[in-house]
Amino acid sequence: MGIVRISFLGIVCIVYLLSLFANLKSPDWNGWLGFLGSMFGSIVAIGGVYWQVNRTIKNDKELVFSQSRPFFIVKLELVLTDFNMRYYYQRFERDGVEQRVQKRLKSMRSSQDEIPVLTINNVSEKTMMAVQIELELKNESREIYKVNRIGVNQKISILTQKMKNELDSDDGDIYSLKERLSEISNDVKFVNVCYTTEVREQIKLVFAFNNSSLEYLPQKKQIENHGDKLSKEEYDSSGFEESPYQILLKD
């Protein structure tokens, strides 16, 4: 906008001077042409300096923001159930389900069996804060999980709705649980991860399944410092509350 304003003022000045120039006699033309040329050159030089300074400020700002952006890995994987690992899930619809699922997980831990979970592994030296994980399902429904923070080299696990129901099933065996890995990937359209960085920049990254692997979709990213501000409907860090539904296995 600054360059546009400078250019506009320059054009106005030139038009005004040309109107004066039209009324001059021939001997005065050379002097006025030299004056107009130097004025036009000054305007161009000022515009160039402004553009360069503005570009430098933007680059310095982006450097500060980029250095605070964490690197993390999102995967749907089979993991061993482990004590002191926190599992996030959506609310259970029936009484007693949480106790039965905890019992099932402990049993799987004892027998060294694996369970399909969605994991977010922060492998960087930067903290992810107010993390919102949204699963967009192909049936147009959504599953949303919220985590206060994912620290340096910290990994969290999410029990999807399908896995939670399977763990509560009396006839579900370990082998059927492993088969659910491909079913989950077939059900999910997108995995949206929104979070706030240590310098309070809001970011949304989107992943999609290719077979059973999650691939990052750079064309769908939204980075606040790049001018992609997230709406309150998408992500509201000011009223952020961690999902209260969690299972923490203990010895």
Short mmCIF file of C-alpha atoms in Angstrom, two decimals:
data_model
loop_
_atom_site.label_atom_id
_atom_site.label_comp_id
_atom_site.label_asym_id
_atom_site.label_seq_id
_atom_site.Cartn_x
_atom_site.Cartn_y
_atom_site.Cartn_z
CA MET A 1 0.00 0.00 0.00
CA GLY A 2 2.89 2.39 0.77
CA ILE A 3 4.35 2.05 -2.71
CA VAL A 4 0.93 2.64 -4.29
CA ARG A 5 0.46 5.83 -2.28
CA ILE A 6 3.91 7.15 -3.20
CA SER A 7 3.31 6.37 -6.89
CA PHE A 8 -0.10 8.08 -6.80
CA LEU A 9 1.32 11.25 -5.26
CA GLY A 10 4.12 11.21 -7.81
CA ILE A 11 1.65 10.95 -10.69
CA VAL A 12 -0.45 13.78 -9.26
CA CYS A 13 2.64 15.99 -9.04
CA ILE A 14 3.70 15.14 -12.58
CA VAL A 15 0.24 15.88 -13.99
CA TYR A 16 0.18 19.20 -12.18
CA LEU A 17 3.63 20.15 -13.43
CA LEU A 18 2.75 19.10 -16.98
CA SER A 19 -0.22 21.46 -16.86
CA LEU A 20 2.18 24.24 -15.97
CA PHE A 21 4.63 23.01 -18.58
CA ALA A 22 2.01 23.34 -21.32
CA ASN A 23 1.81 27.10 -20.70
CA LEU A 24 5.56 27.71 -20.85
CA LYS A 25 7.43 29.25 -23.72
CA SER A 26 10.00 27.16 -25.62
CA PRO A 27 13.16 28.58 -23.92
CA ASP A 28 11.91 27.33 -20.52
CA TRP A 29 11.20 23.72 -21.60
CA ASN A 30 14.67 22.29 -21.11
CA GLY A 31 14.86 23.47 -17.51
CA TRP A 32 11.47 22.03 -16.64
CA LEU A 33 12.22 18.72 -18.37
CA GLY A 34 15.37 18.35 -16.30
CA PHE A 35 13.43 19.16 -13.15
CA LEU A 36 10.70 16.63 -13.92
CA GLY A 37 13.27 13.95 -14.75
CA SER A 38 15.07 14.41 -11.44
CA MET A 39 11.75 14.40 -9.55
CA PHE A 40 10.62 11.19 -11.24
CA GLY A 41 13.98 9.58 -10.48
CA SER A 42 13.67 10.58 -6.82
CA ILE A 43 10.20 9.05 -6.58
CA VAL A 44 11.43 5.78 -8.08
CA ALA A 45 14.44 5.73 -5.73
CA ILE A 46 12.26 6.37 -2.65
CA GLY A 47 9.85 3.63 -3.75
CA GLY A 48 12.72 1.20 -4.23
CA VAL A 49 14.17 1.94 -0.79
CA TYR A 50 10.74 1.51 0.82
CA TRP A 51 10.22 -1.83 -0.93
CA GLN A 52 13.65 -3.11 0.12
CA VAL A 53 13.22 -2.04 3.77
CA ASN A 54 9.74 -3.57 3.90
CA ARG A 55 11.02 -6.82 2.40
CA THR A 56 13.88 -6.98 4.92
CA ILE A 57 11.45 -6.47 7.83
CA LYS A 58 9.19 -9.27 6.53
CA ASN A 59 12.15 -11.63 6.08
CA ASP A 60 13.45 -10.92 9.61
CA LYS A 61 9.96 -11.48 11.04
CA GLU A 62 9.56 -14.75 9.15
CA LEU A 63 12.95 -15.92 10.45
CA VAL A 64 11.80 -15.40 14.05
CA PHE A 65 8.53 -17.24 13.47
CA SER A 66 10.03 -20.09 11.45
CA GLN A 67 12.61 -20.84 14.15
CA SER A 68 9.76 -21.39 16.65
CA ARG A 69 7.78 -23.82 14.49
CA PRO A 70 8.04 -27.41 15.76
CA PHE A 71 8.52 -30.42 13.53
CA PHE A 72 6.26 -33.35 14.31
CA ILE A 73 5.23 -36.67 12.80
CA VAL A 74 1.61 -37.85 12.54
CA LYS A 75 1.14 -41.58 12.11
CA LEU A 76 -1.47 -44.29 12.40
CA GLU A 77 0.51 -47.15 13.85
CA LEU A 78 0.52 -50.28 15.94
CA VAL A 79 2.08 -49.59 19.32
CA LEU A 80 2.59 -51.58 22.47
CA THR A 81 0.30 -50.44 25.25
CA ASP A 82 2.48 -48.85 27.88
CA PHE A 83 2.15 -47.67 31.43
CA ASN A 84 2.42 -43.91 31.93
CA MET A 85 1.20 -43.34 28.36
CA ARG A 86 -1.84 -41.09 28.13
CA TYR A 87 -4.57 -42.01 25.64
CA TYR A 88 -6.99 -39.32 24.46
CA TYR A 89 -10.47 -40.32 23.35
CA GLN A 90 -13.99 -39.01 22.87
CA ARG A 91 -16.63 -39.37 25.58
CA PHE A 92 -17.90 -42.86 26.32
CA GLU A 93 -21.61 -43.21 25.72
CA ARG A 94 -22.23 -46.03 28.20
CA ASP A 95 -21.45 -46.40 31.88
CA GLY A 96 -18.51 -48.59 32.78
CA VAL A 97 -16.87 -48.45 29.36
CA GLU A 98 -13.79 -46.60 30.60
CA GLN A 99 -13.11 -49.25 33.24
CA ARG A 100 -13.51 -52.06 30.71
CA VAL A 101 -11.21 -50.35 28.20
CA GLN A 102 -8.57 -49.75 30.89
CA LYS A 103 -8.76 -53.42 31.88
CA ARG A 104 -8.40 -54.47 28.24
CA LEU A 105 -5.38 -52.21 27.71
CA LYS A 106 -3.68 -53.55 30.83
CA SER A 107 -4.30 -57.09 29.63
CA MET A 108 -2.75 -56.25 26.27
CA ARG A 109 0.21 -54.67 28.06
CA SER A 110 0.83 -57.88 29.98
CA SER A 111 0.74 -59.99 26.82
CA GLN A 112 2.85 -57.48 24.81
CA ASP A 113 0.09 -57.03 22.23
CA GLU A 114 -0.13 -54.01 19.96
CA ILE A 115 -3.00 -51.60 19.42
CA PRO A 116 -3.71 -49.25 16.47
CA VAL A 117 -3.59 -45.60 17.58
CA LEU A 118 -3.09 -42.23 15.95
CA THR A 119 0.14 -40.74 17.29
CA ILE A 120 1.66 -37.25 17.17
CA ASN A 121 5.37 -37.28 17.87
CA ASN A 122 7.04 -33.90 18.43
CA VAL A 123 10.61 -34.64 17.40
CA SER A 124 11.78 -31.02 17.57
CA GLU A 125 13.16 -28.75 20.28
CA LYS A 126 10.04 -26.55 20.16
CA THR A 127 6.82 -26.99 22.12
CA MET A 128 3.40 -27.34 20.48
CA MET A 129 0.75 -25.56 22.54
CA ALA A 130 -3.06 -25.72 22.50
CA VAL A 131 -2.99 -28.63 20.04
CA GLN A 132 -6.26 -29.51 18.34
CA ILE A 133 -6.46 -32.74 16.32
CA GLU A 134 -9.52 -33.03 14.11
CA LEU A 135 -10.40 -36.14 12.12
CA GLU A 136 -12.63 -35.41 9.12
CA LEU A 137 -14.37 -38.68 8.33
CA LYS A 138 -15.73 -39.71 4.96
CA ASN A 139 -19.24 -39.98 6.42
CA GLU A 140 -19.03 -36.17 7.05
CA SER A 141 -18.73 -36.56 10.84
CA ARG A 142 -15.80 -35.26 12.88
CA GLU A 143 -13.75 -36.35 15.86
CA ILE A 144 -11.93 -33.61 17.81
CA TYR A 145 -9.22 -34.12 20.43
CA LYS A 146 -7.51 -31.30 22.35
CA VAL A 147 -4.15 -31.42 24.13
CA ASN A 148 -2.78 -28.55 26.22
CA ARG A 149 0.79 -29.05 25.02
CA ILE A 150 3.07 -31.56 23.35
CA GLY A 151 6.53 -30.96 24.72
CA VAL A 152 9.98 -31.51 23.28
CA ASN A 153 10.38 -35.11 22.06
CA GLN A 154 6.96 -35.99 23.51
CA LYS A 155 4.55 -38.40 21.86
CA ILE A 156 0.80 -38.62 22.44
CA SER A 157 -1.67 -41.33 21.43
CA ILE A 158 -5.28 -41.03 20.37
CA LEU A 159 -7.86 -43.79 20.54
CA THR A 160 -10.20 -43.17 17.62
CA GLN A 161 -13.92 -43.77 18.03
CA LYS A 162 -13.69 -47.04 16.10
CA MET A 163 -10.84 -48.33 18.25
CA LYS A 164 -12.54 -47.30 21.46
CA ASN A 165 -15.67 -49.24 20.47
CA GLU A 166 -13.57 -52.24 19.47
CA LEU A 167 -11.79 -52.31 22.83
CA ASP A 168 -15.16 -52.33 24.57
CA SER A 169 -16.41 -55.20 22.43
CA ASP A 170 -16.58 -58.56 24.21
CA ASP A 171 -15.92 -60.55 21.05
CA GLY A 172 -13.05 -58.38 19.75
CA ASP A 173 -9.76 -60.27 19.72
CA ILE A 174 -6.20 -59.03 19.28
CA TYR A 175 -6.06 -59.99 15.62
CA SER A 176 -9.23 -58.09 14.77
CA LEU A 177 -7.76 -55.04 16.50
CA LYS A 178 -4.76 -55.11 14.20
CA GLU A 179 -7.04 -55.42 11.18
CA ARG A 180 -8.75 -52.17 12.20
CA LEU A 181 -5.61 -50.26 11.16
CA SER A 182 -6.61 -50.27 7.49
CA GLU A 183 -10.27 -49.66 8.36
CA ILE A 184 -9.41 -46.48 10.25
CA SER A 185 -7.33 -45.15 7.36
CA ASN A 186 -10.20 -45.90 4.97
CA ASP A 187 -12.70 -44.03 7.16
CA VAL A 188 -10.65 -40.83 7.61
CA LYS A 189 -10.59 -38.18 4.88
CA PHE A 190 -8.29 -35.62 6.53
CA VAL A 191 -6.35 -35.18 9.76
CA ASN A 192 -6.18 -31.48 10.66
CA VAL A 193 -3.63 -30.42 13.27
CA CYS A 194 -3.97 -26.86 14.64
CA TYR A 195 -1.58 -25.50 17.25
CA THR A 196 0.07 -22.38 18.66
CA THR A 197 3.85 -21.93 18.66
CA GLU A 198 6.02 -20.51 21.43
CA VAL A 199 5.79 -17.04 19.82
CA ARG A 200 1.97 -17.32 19.67
CA GLU A 201 1.70 -17.96 15.94
CA GLN A 202 -1.28 -20.11 14.96
CA ILE A 203 -0.76 -22.85 12.37
CA LYS A 204 -2.95 -25.46 10.70
CA LEU A 205 -1.43 -28.42 8.86
CA VAL A 206 -3.48 -31.00 6.97
CA PHE A 207 -2.69 -34.67 6.34
CA ALA A 208 -4.47 -37.28 4.23
CA PHE A 209 -4.16 -41.05 4.03
CA ASN A 210 -2.41 -42.73 1.14
CA ASN A 211 -3.12 -46.38 1.86
CA SER A 212 -2.22 -46.58 5.58
CA SER A 213 0.33 -43.77 5.55
CA LEU A 214 -0.44 -40.14 6.30
CA GLU A 215 0.88 -37.61 3.80
CA TYR A 216 1.29 -33.89 4.44
CA LEU A 217 -0.73 -31.64 2.10
CA PRO A 218 1.27 -28.38 1.77
CA GLN A 219 -1.40 -26.74 -0.42
CA LYS A 220 -3.84 -26.83 2.52
CA LYS A 221 -1.55 -25.35 5.17
CA GLN A 222 -2.50 -22.15 6.99
CA ILE A 223 0.31 -20.17 8.64
CA GLU A 224 -0.60 -16.96 10.44
CA ASN A 225 2.57 -15.05 9.54
CA HIS A 226 1.93 -15.86 5.87
CA GLY A 227 -1.43 -14.07 6.08
CA ASP A 228 -3.53 -17.23 6.60
CA LYS A 229 -5.42 -16.40 9.76
CA LEU A 230 -7.52 -19.22 11.22
CA SER A 231 -11.15 -18.47 12.00
CA LYS A 232 -12.57 -18.94 15.50
CA GLU A 233 -14.75 -21.74 14.13
CA GLU A 234 -11.67 -23.64 12.94
CA TYR A 235 -9.49 -23.07 15.97
CA ASP A 236 -9.92 -20.93 19.10
CA SER A 237 -6.86 -20.92 21.33
CA SER A 238 -8.25 -18.20 23.62
CA GLY A 239 -10.95 -20.48 25.00
CA PHE A 240 -8.92 -23.66 24.69
CA GLU A 241 -9.66 -26.53 27.09
CA GLU A 242 -7.92 -29.88 27.01
CA SER A 243 -10.09 -32.91 26.29
CA PRO A 244 -11.14 -34.27 29.70
CA TYR A 245 -11.43 -37.82 28.38
CA GLN A 246 -8.09 -39.49 28.93
CA ILE A 247 -6.80 -42.88 30.04
CA LEU A 248 -3.53 -43.07 31.90
CA LEU A 249 -2.41 -46.64 32.56
CA LYS A 250 -0.68 -47.13 35.89
CA ASP A 251 1.10 -50.08 37.45
#
